[in-house]
Coordinates of C-alpha atoms and ligand atoms in Angstrom, one line a residue:
X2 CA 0.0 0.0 0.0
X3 CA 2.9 2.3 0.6
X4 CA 4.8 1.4 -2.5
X5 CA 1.9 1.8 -4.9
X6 CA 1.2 5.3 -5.2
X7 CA 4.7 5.8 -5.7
X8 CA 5.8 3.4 -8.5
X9 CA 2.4 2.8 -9.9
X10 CA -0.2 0.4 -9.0
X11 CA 0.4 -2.4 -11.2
X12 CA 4.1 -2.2 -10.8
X13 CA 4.0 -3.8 -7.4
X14 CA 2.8 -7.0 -6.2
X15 CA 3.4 -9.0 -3.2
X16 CA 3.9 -12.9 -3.0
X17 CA 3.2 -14.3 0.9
X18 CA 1.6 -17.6 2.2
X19 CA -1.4 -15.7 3.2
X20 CA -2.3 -15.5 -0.1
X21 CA -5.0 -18.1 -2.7
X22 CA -2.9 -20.1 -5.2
X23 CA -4.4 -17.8 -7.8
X24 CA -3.4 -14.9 -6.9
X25 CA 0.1 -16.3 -6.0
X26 CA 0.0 -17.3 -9.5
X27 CA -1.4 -13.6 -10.6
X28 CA 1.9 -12.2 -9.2
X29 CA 4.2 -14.5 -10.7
X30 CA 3.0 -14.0 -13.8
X31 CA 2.9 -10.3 -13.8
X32 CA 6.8 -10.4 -12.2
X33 CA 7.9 -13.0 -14.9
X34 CA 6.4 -10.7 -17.9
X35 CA 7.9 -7.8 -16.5
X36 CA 5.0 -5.8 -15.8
X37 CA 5.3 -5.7 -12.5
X38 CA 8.8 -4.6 -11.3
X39 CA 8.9 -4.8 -7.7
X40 CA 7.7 -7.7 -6.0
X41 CA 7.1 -7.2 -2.2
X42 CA 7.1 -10.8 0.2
X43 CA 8.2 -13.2 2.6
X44 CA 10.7 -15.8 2.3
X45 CA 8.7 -17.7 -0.6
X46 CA 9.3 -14.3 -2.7
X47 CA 13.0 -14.9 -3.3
X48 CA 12.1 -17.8 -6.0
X49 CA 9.6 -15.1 -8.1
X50 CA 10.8 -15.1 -11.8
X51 CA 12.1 -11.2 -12.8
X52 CA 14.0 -11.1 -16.0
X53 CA 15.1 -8.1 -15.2
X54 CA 16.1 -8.7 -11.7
X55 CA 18.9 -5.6 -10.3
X56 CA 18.0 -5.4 -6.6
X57 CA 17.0 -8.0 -4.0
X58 CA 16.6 -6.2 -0.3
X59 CA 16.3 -8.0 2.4
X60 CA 14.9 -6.1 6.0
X61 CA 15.3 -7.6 8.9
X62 CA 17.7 -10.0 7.5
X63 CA 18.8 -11.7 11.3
X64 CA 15.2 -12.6 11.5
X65 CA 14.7 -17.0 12.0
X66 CA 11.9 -16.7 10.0
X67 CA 14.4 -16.1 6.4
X68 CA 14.7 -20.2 7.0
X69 CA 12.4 -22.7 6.0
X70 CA 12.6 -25.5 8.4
X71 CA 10.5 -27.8 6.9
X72 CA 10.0 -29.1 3.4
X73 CA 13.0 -27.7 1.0
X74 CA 15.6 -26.3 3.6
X75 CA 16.5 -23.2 2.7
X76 CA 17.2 -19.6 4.1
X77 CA 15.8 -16.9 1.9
X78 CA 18.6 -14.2 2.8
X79 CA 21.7 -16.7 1.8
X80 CA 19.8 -17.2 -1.3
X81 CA 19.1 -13.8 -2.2
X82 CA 22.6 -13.5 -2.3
X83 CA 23.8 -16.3 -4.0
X84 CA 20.7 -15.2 -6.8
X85 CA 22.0 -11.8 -6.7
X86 CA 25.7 -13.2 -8.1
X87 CA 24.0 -15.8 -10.5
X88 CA 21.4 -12.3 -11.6
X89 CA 23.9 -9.9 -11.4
X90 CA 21.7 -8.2 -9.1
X91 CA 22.8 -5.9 -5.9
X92 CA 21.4 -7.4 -2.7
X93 CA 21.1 -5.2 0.1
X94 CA 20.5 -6.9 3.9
X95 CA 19.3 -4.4 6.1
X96 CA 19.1 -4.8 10.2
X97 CA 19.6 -3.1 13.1
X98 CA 20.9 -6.4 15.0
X99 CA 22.3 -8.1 11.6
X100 CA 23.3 -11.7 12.3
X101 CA 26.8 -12.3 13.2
X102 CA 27.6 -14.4 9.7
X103 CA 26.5 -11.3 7.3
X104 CA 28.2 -8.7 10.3
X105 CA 31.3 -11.4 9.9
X106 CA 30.7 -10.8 6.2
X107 CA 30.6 -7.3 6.3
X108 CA 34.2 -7.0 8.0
X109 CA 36.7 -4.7 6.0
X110 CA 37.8 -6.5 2.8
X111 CA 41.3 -6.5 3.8
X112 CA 40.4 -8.6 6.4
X113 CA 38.5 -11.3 4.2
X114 CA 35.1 -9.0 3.8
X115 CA 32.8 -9.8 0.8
X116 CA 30.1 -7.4 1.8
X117 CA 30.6 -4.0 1.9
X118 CA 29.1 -2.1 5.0
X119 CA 26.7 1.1 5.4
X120 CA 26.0 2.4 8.6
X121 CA 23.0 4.6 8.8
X122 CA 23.7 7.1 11.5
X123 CA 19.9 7.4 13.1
X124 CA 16.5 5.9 12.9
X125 CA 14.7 5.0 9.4
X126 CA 11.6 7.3 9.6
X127 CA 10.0 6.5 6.5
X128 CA 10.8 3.6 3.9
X129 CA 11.7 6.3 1.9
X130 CA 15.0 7.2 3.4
X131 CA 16.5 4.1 2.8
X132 CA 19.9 4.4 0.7
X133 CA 19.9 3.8 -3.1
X134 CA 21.6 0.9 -4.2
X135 CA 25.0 1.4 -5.9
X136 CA 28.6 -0.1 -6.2
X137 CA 29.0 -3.7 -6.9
X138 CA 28.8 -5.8 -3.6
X139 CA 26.2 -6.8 -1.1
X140 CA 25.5 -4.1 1.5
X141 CA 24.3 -4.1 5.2
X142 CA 22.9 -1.7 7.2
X143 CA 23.2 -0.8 10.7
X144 CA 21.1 1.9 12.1
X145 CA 21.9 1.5 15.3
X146 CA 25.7 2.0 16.6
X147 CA 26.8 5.8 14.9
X148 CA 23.9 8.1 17.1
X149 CA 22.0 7.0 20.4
X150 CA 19.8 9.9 19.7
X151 CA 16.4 9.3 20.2
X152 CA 17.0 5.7 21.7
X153 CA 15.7 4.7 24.8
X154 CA 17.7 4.5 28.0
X155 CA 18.2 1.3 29.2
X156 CA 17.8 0.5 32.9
X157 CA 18.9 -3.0 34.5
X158 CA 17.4 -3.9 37.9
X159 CA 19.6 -6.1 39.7
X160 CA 16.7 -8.5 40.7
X161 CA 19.2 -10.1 43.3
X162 CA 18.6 -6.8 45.6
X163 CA 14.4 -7.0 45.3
X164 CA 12.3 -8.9 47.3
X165 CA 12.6 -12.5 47.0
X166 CA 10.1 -13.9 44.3
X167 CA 9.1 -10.8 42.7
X168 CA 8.0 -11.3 39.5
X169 CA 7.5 -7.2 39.2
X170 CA 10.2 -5.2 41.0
X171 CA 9.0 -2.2 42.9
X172 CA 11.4 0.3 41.0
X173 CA 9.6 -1.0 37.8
X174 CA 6.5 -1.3 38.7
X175 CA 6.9 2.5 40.2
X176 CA 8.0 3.5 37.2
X177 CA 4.9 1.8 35.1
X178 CA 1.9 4.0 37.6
X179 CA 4.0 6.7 36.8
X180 CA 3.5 6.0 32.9
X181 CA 0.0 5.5 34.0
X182 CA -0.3 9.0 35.6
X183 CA 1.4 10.5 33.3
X184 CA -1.1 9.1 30.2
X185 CA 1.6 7.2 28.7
X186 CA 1.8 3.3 27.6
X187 CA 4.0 0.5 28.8
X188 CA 4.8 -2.5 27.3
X189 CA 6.0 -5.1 29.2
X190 CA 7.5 -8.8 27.9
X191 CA 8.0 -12.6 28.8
X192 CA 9.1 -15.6 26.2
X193 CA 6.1 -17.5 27.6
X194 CA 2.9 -18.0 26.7
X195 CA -0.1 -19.4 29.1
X196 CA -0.5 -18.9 32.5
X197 CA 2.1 -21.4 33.5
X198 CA 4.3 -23.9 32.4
X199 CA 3.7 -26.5 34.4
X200 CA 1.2 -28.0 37.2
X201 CA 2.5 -29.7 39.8
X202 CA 1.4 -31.5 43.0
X203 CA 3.1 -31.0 46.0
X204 CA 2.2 -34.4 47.7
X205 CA 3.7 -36.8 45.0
X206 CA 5.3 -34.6 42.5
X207 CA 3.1 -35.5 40.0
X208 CA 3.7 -32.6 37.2
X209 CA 1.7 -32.0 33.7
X210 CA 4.1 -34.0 31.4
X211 CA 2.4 -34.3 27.7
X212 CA 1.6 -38.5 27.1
X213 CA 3.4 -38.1 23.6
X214 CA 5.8 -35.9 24.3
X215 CA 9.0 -35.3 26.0
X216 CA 7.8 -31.9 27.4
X217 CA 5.3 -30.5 30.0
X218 CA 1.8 -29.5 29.0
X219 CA 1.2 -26.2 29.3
X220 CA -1.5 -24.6 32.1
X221 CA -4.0 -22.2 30.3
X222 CA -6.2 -21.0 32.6
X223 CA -8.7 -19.2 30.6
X224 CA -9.9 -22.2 29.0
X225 CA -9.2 -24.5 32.0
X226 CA -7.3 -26.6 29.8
X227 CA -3.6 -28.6 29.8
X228 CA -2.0 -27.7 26.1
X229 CA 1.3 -29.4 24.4
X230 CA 2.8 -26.7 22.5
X231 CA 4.7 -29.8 20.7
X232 CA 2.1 -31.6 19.5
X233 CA -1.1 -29.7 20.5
X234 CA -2.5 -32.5 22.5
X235 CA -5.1 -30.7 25.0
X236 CA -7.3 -32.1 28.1
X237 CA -9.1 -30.3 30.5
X238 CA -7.2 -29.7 33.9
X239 CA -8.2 -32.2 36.2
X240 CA -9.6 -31.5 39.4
X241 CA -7.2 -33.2 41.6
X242 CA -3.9 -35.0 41.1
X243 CA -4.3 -37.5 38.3
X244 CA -1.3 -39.7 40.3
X245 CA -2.3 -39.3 44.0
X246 CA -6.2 -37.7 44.0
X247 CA -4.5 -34.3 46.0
X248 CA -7.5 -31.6 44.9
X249 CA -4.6 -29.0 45.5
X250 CA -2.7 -28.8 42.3
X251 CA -0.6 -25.7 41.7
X252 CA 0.9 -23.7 38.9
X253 CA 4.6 -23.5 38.3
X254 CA 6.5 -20.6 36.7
X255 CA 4.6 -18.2 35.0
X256 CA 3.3 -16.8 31.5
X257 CA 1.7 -13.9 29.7
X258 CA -1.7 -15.0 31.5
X259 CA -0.6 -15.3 34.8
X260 CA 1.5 -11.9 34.3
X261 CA -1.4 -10.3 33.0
X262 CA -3.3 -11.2 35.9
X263 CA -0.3 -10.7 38.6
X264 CA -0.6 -7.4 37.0
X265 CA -3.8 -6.1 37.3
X266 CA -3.7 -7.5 40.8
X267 CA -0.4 -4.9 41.6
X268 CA -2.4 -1.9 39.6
X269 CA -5.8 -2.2 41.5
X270 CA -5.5 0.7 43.6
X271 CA -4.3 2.6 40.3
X272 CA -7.0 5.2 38.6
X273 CA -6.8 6.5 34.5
X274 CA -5.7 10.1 34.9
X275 CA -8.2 12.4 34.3
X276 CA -11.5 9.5 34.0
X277 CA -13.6 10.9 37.1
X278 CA -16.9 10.4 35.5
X279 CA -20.6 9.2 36.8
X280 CA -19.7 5.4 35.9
X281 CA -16.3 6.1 37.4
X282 CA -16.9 8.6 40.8
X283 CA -13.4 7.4 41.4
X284 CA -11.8 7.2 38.4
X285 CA -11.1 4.2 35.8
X286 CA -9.2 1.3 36.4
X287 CA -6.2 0.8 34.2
X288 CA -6.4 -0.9 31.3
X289 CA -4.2 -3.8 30.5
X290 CA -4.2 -6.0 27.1
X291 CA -2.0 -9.3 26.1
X292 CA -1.1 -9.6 22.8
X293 CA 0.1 -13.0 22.1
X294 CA -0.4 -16.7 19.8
X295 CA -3.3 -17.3 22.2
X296 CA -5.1 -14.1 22.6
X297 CA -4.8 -13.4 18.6
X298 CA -5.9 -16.7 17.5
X299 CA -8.6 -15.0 15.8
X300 CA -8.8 -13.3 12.1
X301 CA -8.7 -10.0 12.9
X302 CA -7.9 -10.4 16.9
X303 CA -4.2 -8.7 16.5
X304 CA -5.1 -5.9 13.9
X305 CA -8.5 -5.5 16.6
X306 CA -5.8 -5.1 20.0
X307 CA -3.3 -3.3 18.3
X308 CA -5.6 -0.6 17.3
X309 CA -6.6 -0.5 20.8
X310 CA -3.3 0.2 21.7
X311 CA -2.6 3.0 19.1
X312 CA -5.6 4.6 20.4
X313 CA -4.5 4.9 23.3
X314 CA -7.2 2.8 25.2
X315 CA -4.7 0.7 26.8
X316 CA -2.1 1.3 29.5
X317 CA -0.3 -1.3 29.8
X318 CA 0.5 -4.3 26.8
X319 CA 1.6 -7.5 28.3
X320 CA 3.1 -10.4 25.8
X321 CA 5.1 -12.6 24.3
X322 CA 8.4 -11.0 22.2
X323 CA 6.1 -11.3 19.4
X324 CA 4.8 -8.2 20.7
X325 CA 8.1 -6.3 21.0
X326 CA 9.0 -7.0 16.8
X327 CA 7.8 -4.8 14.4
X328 CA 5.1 -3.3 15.3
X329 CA 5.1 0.7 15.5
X330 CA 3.7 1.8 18.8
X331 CA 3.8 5.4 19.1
X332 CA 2.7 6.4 22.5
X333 CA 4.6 3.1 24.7
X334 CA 7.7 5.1 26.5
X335 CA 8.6 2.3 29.1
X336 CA 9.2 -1.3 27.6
X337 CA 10.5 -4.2 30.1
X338 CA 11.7 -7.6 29.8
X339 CA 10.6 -9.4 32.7
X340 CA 12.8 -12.3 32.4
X341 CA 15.6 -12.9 29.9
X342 CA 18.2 -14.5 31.6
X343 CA 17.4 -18.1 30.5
X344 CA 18.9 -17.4 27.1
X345 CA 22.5 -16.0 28.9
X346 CA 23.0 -19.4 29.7
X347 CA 21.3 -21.6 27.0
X348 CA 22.7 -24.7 25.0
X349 CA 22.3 -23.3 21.8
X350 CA 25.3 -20.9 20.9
X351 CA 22.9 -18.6 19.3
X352 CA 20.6 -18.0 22.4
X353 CA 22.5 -14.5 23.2
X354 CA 22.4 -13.4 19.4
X355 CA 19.2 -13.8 19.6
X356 CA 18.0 -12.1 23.1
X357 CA 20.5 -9.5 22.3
X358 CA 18.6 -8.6 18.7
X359 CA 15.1 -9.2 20.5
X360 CA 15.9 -6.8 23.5
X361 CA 17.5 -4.3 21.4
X362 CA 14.1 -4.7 18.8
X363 CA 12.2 -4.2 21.9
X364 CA 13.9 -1.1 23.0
X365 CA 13.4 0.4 19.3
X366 CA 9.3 0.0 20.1
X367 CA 10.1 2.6 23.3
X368 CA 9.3 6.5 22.1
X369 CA 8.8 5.8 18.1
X370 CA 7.6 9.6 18.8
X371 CA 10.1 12.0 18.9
X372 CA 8.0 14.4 20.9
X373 CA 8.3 11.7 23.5
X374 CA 11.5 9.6 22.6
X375 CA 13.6 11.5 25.0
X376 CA 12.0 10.0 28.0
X377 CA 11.4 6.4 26.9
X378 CA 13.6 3.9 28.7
X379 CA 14.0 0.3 28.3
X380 CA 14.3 -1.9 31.4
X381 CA 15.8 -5.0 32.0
X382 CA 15.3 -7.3 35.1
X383 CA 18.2 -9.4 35.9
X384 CA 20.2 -11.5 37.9
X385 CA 23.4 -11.0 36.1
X386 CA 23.4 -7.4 35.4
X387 CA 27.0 -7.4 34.7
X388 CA 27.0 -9.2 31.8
X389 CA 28.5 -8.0 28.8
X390 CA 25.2 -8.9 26.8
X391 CA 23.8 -6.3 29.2
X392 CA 26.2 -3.6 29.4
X393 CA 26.3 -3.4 25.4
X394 CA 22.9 -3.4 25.7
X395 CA 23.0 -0.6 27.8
X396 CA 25.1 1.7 25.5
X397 CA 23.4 0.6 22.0
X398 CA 26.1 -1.0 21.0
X399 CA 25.8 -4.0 18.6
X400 CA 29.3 -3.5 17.0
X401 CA 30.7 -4.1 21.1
X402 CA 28.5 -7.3 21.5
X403 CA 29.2 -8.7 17.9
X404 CA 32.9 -8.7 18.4
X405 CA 32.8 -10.4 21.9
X406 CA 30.5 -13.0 20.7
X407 CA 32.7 -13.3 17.2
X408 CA 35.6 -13.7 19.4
X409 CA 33.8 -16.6 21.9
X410 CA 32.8 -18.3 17.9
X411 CA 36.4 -18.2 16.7
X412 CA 38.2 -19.4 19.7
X413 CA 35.1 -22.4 20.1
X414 CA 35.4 -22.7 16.4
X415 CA 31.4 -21.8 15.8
X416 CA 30.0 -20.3 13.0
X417 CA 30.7 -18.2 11.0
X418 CA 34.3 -19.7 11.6
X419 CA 33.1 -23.0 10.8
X420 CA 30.3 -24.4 9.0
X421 CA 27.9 -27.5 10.4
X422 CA 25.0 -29.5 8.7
X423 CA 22.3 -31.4 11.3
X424 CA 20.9 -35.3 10.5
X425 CA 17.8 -35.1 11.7
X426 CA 16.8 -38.8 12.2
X427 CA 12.9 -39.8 13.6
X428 CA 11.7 -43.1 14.6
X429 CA 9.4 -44.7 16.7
X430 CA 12.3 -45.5 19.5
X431 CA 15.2 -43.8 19.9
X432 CA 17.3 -46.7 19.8
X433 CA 16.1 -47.1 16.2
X434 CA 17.0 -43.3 15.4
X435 CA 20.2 -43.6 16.6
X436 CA 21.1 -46.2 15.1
X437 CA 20.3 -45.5 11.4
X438 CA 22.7 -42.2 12.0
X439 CA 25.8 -44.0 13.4
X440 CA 25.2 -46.9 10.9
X441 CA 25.4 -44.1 8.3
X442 CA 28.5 -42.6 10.3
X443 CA 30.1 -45.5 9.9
X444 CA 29.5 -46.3 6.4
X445 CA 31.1 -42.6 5.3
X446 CA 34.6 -44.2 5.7
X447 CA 33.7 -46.5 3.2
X448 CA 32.5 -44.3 0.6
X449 CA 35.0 -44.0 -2.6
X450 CA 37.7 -41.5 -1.7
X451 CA 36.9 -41.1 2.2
X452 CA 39.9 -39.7 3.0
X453 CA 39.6 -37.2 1.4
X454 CA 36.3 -36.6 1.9
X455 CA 36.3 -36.6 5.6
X456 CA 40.0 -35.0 5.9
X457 CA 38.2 -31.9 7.1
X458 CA 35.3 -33.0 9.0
X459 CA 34.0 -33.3 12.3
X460 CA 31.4 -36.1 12.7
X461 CA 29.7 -35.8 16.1
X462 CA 27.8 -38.7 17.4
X463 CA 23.9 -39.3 17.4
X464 CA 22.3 -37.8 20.3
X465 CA 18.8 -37.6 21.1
X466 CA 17.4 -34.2 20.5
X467 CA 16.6 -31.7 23.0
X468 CA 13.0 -32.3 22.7
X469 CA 13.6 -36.0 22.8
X470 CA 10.0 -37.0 21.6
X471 CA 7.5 -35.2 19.9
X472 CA 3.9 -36.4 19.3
X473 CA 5.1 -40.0 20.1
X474 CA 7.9 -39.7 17.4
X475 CA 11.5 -40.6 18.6
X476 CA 14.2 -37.6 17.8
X477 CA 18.0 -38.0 16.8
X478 CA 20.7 -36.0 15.5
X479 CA 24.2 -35.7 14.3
X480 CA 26.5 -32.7 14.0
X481 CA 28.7 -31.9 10.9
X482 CA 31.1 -29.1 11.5
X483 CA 34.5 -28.3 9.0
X484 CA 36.0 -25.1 8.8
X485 CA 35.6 -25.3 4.8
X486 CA 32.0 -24.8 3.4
X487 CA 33.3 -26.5 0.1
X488 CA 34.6 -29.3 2.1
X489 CA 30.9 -30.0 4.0
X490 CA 29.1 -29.4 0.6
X491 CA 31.3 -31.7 -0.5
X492 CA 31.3 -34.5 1.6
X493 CA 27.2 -34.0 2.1
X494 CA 26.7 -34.4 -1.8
X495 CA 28.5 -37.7 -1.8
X496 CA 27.1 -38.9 1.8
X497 CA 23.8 -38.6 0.5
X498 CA 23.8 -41.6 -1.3
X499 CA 25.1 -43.0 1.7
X500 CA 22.0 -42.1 3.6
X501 CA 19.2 -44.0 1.1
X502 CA 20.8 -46.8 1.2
X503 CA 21.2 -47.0 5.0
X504 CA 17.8 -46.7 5.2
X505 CA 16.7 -49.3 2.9
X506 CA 19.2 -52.0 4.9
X507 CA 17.8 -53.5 8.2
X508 CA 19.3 -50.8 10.2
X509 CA 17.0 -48.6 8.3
X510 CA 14.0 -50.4 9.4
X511 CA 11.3 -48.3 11.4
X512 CA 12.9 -45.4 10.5
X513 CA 10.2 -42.4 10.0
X514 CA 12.0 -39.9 8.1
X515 CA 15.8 -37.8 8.0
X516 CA 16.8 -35.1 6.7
X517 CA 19.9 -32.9 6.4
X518 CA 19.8 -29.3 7.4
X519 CA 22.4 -27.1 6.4
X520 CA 23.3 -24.2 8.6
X521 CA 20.9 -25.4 11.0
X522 CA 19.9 -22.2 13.1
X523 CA 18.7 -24.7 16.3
X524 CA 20.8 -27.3 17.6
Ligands
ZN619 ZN1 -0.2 -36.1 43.5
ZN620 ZN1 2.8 -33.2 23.3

């Protein structure tokens, strides 16, 4: 809608999974004559046919979602600019948090660069203001690092110095009313949806484990009900311990529900400036709306709540980070993770990357106004508030917080400083999984020429995957790492091969499905 009155209307159409086969096709057709010139989409956009193809831009290009997980594997940024080369087309990645492998890329070309990098010294108001595309190599964006101007300041509360057990610590929750008072809209996060994420009895420890899964059932109290967010497998909550008969089940942990509600139980006492009326003698209560998967479940629900919010009907926005991407809120000048510290100390080697480009997302909703901006203020709750994630955090500093985590990649040997391909293996028991992988293992020093083959490669062994079982379906996988990208590709185009015909031997037998992903972004 934005791009059309500029370039004209039938010059632009968009290509995105919310739309009919028929008008997919419409598109297509009108990109591959070359009467429309600029296609707009998601991922599924980088395949549309333009003979006369010169720029491919890609926003947000750090965002997961670039990666198609199932089906054809395939991240829509890293082929945008391997199409760009075939094309001869610029590609431009744009990000305020780009992912560490295009920043990597983006390094001086004296030091090994292949992208060439812009910086854009303050906020993009308009689409408009975006930089033309010219010179011969891919280009980033960064609009973050050169000017703080305008950002929000960031506060950390040292959660080890508020009351034990707080979910809300006073100095926050101080400074909320005073957004309250003040007319003003907070926006406050947590990566976790329902009311919490597990019941448990205290008699006999029973907890809400899912039948088919390896993974507790989820508590969602506005419905009553128990809900897998593996395999969707629901039942309503029972009314006493299903192991032991105790009536007193209780909730465990929290999420967006039972924030929501914690919430409005701490703002009770708290009136809507100015809203004495003769329905409210003593003024209104404050208004608080969640925005997450369950509350927009709905056509319509999420355009129908943000609207609410841009009116400026709500006070406070409770949710899930989905809240905190994206979306353009104009009036919210305190935004607050509630709880990020899982992701300091996660498994997967990305976790930080990520929570750093989320919370740094999430500060950009704070004061999108500039009449307001100077007062906005992003807070953090923590129990490490000396972390370096943190402090970078603190000073708008992406550059500071790529080259720490580039440095911890390097000296583990992580990507972008090596390269690593998953086997994903699935069975009905895990023994079965397994097996099928390290049979295939095993085999690979037999292929023709597997010396060389497998002179630069790591082959880890199978393990079961961190969410063993899904939906009764047995998981397994097996790492692939080599500092050479040719040498993987290489080794994977001949192991394949390999793989059928493991699977049609007996050691194959049972075996559901595998698959190989490639610059997996999950391990
Ligand atoms: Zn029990
Ligand atoms: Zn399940």
């Amino acid at each position: 809608a934005r791009f059309a009155p500029i370039y004209g209307d039938s010059a632009v159409v968009s290509m995105h999974s919310g739309m009919t086969p028929a008008q997919r096709l419409k598109s297509w057709l009108a990109a591959h004559s070359g009467v429309a010139r600029i296609v707009l989409g998601t991922r599924m956009a980088i395949f549309a046919s333009l003979p006369k193809l010169k720029l491919i831009i890609v926003d947000e290009e750090h965002d997961p979602s670039y990666k198609s997980g199932e089906g054809a594997r395939y991240s829509a940024r890293d082929l945008a600019v391997y199409r760009g080369r075939l094309d001869g087309a610029k590609v431009m990645l744009g990000s305020a948090t780009p992912s560490l492998e295009s920043w990597h890329h983006s390094r001086p070309a004296a030091e090994g660069g292949r992208y060439l990098r812009l910086v854009m010294p303050s906020r993009i108001g308009s689409i408009t203001a975006l930089p033309t595309a010219q010179g011969d190599t891919t280009r980033l964006v960064n609009d973050a690092t050169a000017a703080n101007a305008g950002l929000p300041v960031v506060r950390r509360v040292d959660m080890n110095h508020q009351p034990k057990h707080c979910v809300f610590s006073p100095p926050l929750l101080a400074a909320i009313v005073e957004r309250i008072a003040r007319g003003e809209q907070s926006m406050v996060f947590l990566n976790r949806r329902g009311y919490a994420p597990v019941l448990h009895c205290a008699d006999c420890d029973w907890k809400s484990e899912c039948p088919h899964c390896s993974a507790y059932r989820v508590f969602h109290k506005i419905d009553r009900t128990l809900r897998c967010h593996h395999c969707g497998y629901a039942e309503r909550v029972p009314r006493a311990c299903p192991a032991c008969g105790n009536p007193d089940i209780a909730p465990m942990g929290r999420g967006t529900e039972r924030l929501e509600e914690h919430l409005a139980e701490l703002l009770l006492e708290v009136r809507r400036p100015n809203s004495v009326s003769d329905q409210w003698p003593e003024g209104e209560p404050v208004r608080i709306v969640r925005i997450d998967a369950d509350s927009t479940k709905l056509k319509g629900e999420l355009q129908a709540q943000l609207a609410r919010v841009h009116s400026g009907e709500v006070d406070v926005l409770v949710g899930t980070q989905m809240i905190a991407k994206g979306h353009d809120f104009r009036r919210i000048t305190l935004v607050a993770a509630i709880n990020p510290d899982n992701a300091l100390f996660s498994s997967d080697f990305r976790a930080p990357e990520r929570l750093f480009s989320l919370l740094m997302q999430a500060a950009g909703r704070a004061g999108r106004d500039a009449d307001i901006s100077g007062q906005s203020e992003m807070w953090v709750q923590t129990f490490h508030p000396q972390h370096p994630l943190f402090d970078a955090l603190k000073r708008h500093d992406y550059p500071a917080f790529a080259a720490e985590q580039l440095k911890e990649r390097e000296q583990a040997g992580m990507p972008p400083f090596s390269f690593q391909a998953l086997v994903r293996a699935e069975a009905r028991t895990q023994e079965v999984a397994q097996g099928f992988l390290s049979a295939a293992s095993a085999a690979a020093t037999q292929m023709a020429q597997a010396d060389q083959l497998l002179a630069h490669l790591t082959l880890y062994p199978a393990v079961p995957m961190s969410i063993q079982r899904v939906a009764n379906v047995e998981r397994a996988q097996m790492l692939i790492e080599s500092p050479s990208r040719a040498a993987l590709q290489r080794f994977l185009a001949a192991w394949q091969a390999v793989l059928h015909a493991t699977r049609k031997q007996p050691v194959g037998r049972g075996l559901l499905r595998w698959a190989i992903d490639v610059d997996p972004l999950a391990i």
